[in-house]
Short mmCIF file of C-alpha atoms in Angstrom, two decimals:
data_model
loop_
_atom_site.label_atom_id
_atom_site.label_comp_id
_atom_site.label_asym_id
_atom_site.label_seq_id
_atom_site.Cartn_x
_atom_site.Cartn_y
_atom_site.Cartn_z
CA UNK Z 25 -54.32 -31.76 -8.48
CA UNK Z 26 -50.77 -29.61 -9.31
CA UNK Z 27 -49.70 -28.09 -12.07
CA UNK Z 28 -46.20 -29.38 -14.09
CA UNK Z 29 -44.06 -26.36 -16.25
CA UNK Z 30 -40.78 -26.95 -18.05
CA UNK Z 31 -38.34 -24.97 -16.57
CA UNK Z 32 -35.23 -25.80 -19.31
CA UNK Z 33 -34.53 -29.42 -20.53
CA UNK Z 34 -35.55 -32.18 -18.04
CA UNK Z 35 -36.49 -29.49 -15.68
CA UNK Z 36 -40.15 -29.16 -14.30
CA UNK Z 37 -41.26 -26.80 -10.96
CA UNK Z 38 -44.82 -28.76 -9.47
CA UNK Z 39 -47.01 -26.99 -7.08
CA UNK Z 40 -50.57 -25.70 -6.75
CA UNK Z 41 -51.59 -22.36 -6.25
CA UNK Z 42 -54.60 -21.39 -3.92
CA UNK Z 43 -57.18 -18.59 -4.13
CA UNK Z 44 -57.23 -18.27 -0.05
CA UNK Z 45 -54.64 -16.81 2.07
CA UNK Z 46 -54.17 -13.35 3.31
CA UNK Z 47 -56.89 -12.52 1.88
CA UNK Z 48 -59.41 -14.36 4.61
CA UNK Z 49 -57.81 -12.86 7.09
CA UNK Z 50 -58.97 -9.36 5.30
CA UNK Z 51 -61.90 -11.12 4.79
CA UNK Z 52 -62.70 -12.48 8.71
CA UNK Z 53 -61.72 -9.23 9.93
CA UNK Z 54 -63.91 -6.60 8.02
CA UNK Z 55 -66.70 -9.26 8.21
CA UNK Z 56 -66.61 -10.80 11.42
CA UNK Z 57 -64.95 -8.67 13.41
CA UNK Z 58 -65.86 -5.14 12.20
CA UNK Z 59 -62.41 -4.32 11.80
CA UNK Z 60 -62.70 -1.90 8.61
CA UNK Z 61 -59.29 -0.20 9.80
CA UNK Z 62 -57.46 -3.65 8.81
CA UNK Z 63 -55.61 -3.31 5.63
CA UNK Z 64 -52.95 -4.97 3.84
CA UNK Z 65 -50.97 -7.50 5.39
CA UNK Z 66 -51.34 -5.61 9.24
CA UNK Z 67 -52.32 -8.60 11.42
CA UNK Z 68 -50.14 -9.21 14.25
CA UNK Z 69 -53.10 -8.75 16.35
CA UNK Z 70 -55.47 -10.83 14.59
CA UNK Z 71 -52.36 -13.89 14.90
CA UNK Z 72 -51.72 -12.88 18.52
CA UNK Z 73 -55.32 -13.64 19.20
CA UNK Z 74 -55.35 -16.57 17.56
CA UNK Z 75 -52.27 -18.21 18.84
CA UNK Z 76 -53.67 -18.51 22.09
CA UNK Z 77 -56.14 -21.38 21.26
CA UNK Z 78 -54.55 -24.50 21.06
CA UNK Z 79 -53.65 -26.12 17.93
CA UNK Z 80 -56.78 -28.53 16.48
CA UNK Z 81 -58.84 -25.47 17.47
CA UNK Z 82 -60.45 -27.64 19.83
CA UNK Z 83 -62.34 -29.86 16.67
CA UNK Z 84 -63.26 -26.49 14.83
CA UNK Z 85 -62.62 -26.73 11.00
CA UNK Z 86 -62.46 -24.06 7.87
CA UNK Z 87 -62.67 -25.22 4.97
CA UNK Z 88 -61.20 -22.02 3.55
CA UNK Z 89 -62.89 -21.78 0.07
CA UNK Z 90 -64.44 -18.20 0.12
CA UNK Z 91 -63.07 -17.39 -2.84
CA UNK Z 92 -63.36 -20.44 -4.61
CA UNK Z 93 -59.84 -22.40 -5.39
CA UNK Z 94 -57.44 -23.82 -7.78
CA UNK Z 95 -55.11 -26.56 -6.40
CA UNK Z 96 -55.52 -29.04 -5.50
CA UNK Z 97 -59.88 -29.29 -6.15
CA UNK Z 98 -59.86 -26.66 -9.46
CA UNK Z 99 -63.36 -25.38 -8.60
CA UNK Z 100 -64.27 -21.52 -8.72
CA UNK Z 101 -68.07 -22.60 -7.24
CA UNK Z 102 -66.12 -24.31 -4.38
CA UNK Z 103 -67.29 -22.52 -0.92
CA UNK Z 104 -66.32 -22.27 2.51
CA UNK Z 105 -67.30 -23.60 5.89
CA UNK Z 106 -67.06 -23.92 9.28
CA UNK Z 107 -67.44 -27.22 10.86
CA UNK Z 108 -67.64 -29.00 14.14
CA UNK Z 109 -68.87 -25.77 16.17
CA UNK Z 110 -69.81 -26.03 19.47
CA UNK Z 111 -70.86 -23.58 22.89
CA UNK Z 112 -66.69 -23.33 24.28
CA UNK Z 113 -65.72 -22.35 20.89
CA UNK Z 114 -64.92 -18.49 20.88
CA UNK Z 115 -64.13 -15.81 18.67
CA UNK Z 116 -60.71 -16.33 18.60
CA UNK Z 117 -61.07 -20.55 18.09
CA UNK Z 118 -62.46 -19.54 14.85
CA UNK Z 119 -59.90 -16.82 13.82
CA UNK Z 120 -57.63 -19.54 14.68
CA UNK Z 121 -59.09 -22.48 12.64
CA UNK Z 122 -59.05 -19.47 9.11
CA UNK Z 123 -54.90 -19.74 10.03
CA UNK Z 124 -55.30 -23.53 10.34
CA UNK Z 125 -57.66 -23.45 7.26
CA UNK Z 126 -55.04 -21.65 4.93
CA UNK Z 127 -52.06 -23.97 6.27
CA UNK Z 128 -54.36 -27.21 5.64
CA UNK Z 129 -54.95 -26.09 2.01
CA UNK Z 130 -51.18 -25.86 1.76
CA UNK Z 131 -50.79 -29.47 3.48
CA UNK Z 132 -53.30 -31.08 0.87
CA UNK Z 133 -50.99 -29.54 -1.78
CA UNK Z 134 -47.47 -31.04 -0.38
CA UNK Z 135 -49.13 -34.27 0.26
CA UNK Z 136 -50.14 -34.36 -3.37
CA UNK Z 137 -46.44 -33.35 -4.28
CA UNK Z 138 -45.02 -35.86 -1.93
CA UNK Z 139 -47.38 -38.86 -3.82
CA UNK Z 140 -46.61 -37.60 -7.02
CA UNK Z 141 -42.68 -36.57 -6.99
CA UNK Z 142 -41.42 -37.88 -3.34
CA UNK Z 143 -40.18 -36.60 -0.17
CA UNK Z 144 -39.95 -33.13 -0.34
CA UNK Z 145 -37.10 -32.02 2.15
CA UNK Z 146 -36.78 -28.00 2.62
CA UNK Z 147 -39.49 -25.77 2.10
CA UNK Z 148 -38.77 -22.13 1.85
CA UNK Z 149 -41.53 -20.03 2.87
CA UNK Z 150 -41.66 -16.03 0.90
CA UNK Z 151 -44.77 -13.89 0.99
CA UNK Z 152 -46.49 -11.29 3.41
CA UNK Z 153 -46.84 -14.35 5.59
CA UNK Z 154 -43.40 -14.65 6.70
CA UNK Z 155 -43.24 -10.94 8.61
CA UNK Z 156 -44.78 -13.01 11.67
CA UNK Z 157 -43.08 -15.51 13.26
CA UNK Z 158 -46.35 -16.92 14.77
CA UNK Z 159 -47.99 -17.56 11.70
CA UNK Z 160 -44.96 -18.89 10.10
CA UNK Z 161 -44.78 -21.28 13.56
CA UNK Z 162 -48.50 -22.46 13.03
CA UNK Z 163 -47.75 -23.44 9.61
CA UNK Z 164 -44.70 -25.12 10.13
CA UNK Z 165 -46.54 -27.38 12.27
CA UNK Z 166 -49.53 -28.08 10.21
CA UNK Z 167 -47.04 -29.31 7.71
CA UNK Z 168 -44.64 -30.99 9.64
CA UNK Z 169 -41.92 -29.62 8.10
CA UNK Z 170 -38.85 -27.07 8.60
CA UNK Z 171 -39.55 -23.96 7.08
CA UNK Z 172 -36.43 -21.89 5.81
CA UNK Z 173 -37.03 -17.88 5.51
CA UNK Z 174 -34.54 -16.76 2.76
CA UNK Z 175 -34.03 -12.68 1.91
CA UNK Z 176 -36.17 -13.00 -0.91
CA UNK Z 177 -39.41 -11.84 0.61
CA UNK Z 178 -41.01 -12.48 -3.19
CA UNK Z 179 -40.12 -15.90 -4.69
CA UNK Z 180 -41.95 -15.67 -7.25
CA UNK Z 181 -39.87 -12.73 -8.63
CA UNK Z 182 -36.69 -13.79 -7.69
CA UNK Z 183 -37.42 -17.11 -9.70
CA UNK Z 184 -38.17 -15.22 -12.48
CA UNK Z 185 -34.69 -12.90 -12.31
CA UNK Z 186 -33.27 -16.29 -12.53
CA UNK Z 187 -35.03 -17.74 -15.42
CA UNK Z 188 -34.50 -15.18 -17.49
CA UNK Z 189 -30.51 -15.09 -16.36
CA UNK Z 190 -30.27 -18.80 -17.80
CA UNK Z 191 -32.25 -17.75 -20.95
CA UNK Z 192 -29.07 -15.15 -21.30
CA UNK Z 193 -26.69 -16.80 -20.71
CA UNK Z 194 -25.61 -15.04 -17.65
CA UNK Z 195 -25.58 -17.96 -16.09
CA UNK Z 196 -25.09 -21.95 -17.27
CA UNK Z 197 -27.62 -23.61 -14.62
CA UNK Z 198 -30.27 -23.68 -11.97
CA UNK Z 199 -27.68 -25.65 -9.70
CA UNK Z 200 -25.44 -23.22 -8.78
CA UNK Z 201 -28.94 -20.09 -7.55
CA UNK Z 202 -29.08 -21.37 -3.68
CA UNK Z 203 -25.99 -19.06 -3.58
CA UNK Z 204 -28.20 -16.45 -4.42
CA UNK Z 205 -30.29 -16.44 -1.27
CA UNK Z 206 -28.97 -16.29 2.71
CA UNK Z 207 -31.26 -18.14 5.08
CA UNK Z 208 -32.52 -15.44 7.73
CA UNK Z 209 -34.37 -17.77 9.70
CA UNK Z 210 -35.67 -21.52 10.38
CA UNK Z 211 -38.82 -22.77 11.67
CA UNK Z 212 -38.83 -26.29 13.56
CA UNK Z 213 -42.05 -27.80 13.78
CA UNK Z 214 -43.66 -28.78 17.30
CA UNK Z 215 -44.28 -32.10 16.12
CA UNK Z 216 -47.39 -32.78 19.10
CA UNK Z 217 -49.32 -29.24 17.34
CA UNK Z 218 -48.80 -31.28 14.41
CA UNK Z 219 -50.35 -33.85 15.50
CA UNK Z 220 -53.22 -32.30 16.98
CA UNK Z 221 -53.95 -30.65 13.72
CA UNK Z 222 -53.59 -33.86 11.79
CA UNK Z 223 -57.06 -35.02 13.45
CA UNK Z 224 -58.67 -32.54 11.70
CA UNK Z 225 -56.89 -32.24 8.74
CA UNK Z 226 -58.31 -35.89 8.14
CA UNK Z 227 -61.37 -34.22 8.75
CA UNK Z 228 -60.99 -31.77 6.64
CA UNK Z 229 -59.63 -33.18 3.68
CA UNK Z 230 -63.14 -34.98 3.16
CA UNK Z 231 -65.32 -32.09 3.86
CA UNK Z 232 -65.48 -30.63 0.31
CA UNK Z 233 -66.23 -33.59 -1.53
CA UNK Z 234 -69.14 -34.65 1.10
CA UNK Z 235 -70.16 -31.50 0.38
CA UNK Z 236 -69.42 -30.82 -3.57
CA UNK Z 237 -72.71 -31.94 -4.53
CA UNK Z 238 -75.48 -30.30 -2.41
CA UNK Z 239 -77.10 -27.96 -4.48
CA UNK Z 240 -79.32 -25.18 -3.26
#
């Protein structure tokens, strides 16, 4: 379900990357709601919107594989739904459940870490994602975890600036980088949204193999 790489000598990074993020939101907006001005990562009104359903979405559920995914099913012919629709659900209980979608697909992969490698204590959250607070909140409590906002907007990057400062030489170890980055800002989670989500996330987590199989 993750992936393993050798950082140096007795050194491995674990994770999972997914195909479905910002992108849905693109996605939801030029399709659903004839937004074709959207572009980029502009949607503070799309997550203002959202944020005023409650969290569960009141039993909605996206199963956010549009694009197909990696982690943790490995599937490009994987697809998405929408499930448990009913007459009070409204425009905005669905924009909501894509945000929930995307933060459950993260949730499957930390739960996958956690089995595999144990507790995992701080997360640090980089991407587009973090330049709203809301959508940082909502997936802070899908997780159930404190999420730490460093100045390193691209992680990705910055961990490979370091990599390539231990290959030479300039510095001796990985143990010593967390000096590198200043935390900006930390995310509690509100542990009864987490909760509420968690009924569907158990929902959700057996939607795509119930579904895997059914061919057209």
């Amino acid at each position: 379900r993750i992936f393993n790489y050798i950082l140096a000598e007795g050194m491995y990074i674990s994770g999972g990357a997914i195909n479905n993020g910002g992108n849905l939101l693109q996605w939801f907006s030029a399709n659903m709601l004839r937004k074709t001005s959207v572009a980029g990562e502009d949607f503070e009104d799309f997550i203002e919107e959202a944020s005023q359903v409650p969290a569960g979405c009141e039993g909605l559920i996206f199963l956010p594989y549009i694009y197909g995914e990696r982690a943790p099913v490995w599937d490009a012919e994987a697809r998405g739904v929408f499930y448990g629709i009913n007459g009070t659900h409204t425009i905005a209980h669905f924009m909501r459940s894509v945000l929930e979608g995307v933060s459950f697909a993260l949730y499957g992969i930390l739960n996958a870490l956690e089995e595999i490698t144990g507790s995992v204590n701080n997360i640090y959250a980089s991407g587009g994602f973090i330049k709203s607070g809301k959508w940082v909140s909502l997936v802070a409590d899908v997780l159930g975890k404190k999420l730490l906002i460093t100045q390193a907007e691209d992680s990705s990057a910055a961990g490979a600036a370091i990599v390539g400062m231990k290959a030479l030489g300039i510095i001796d170890s990985f143990a010593g980088v967390k000096s590198f980055f200043e935390i900006k800002s930390t995310y509690e989670p509100n542990m009864s949204n987490h909760e509420a989500s968690k009924k569907n996330y158990l929902v959700y987590s057996n939607l795509y193999d119930q579904l895997k199989d059914i061919k057209k």
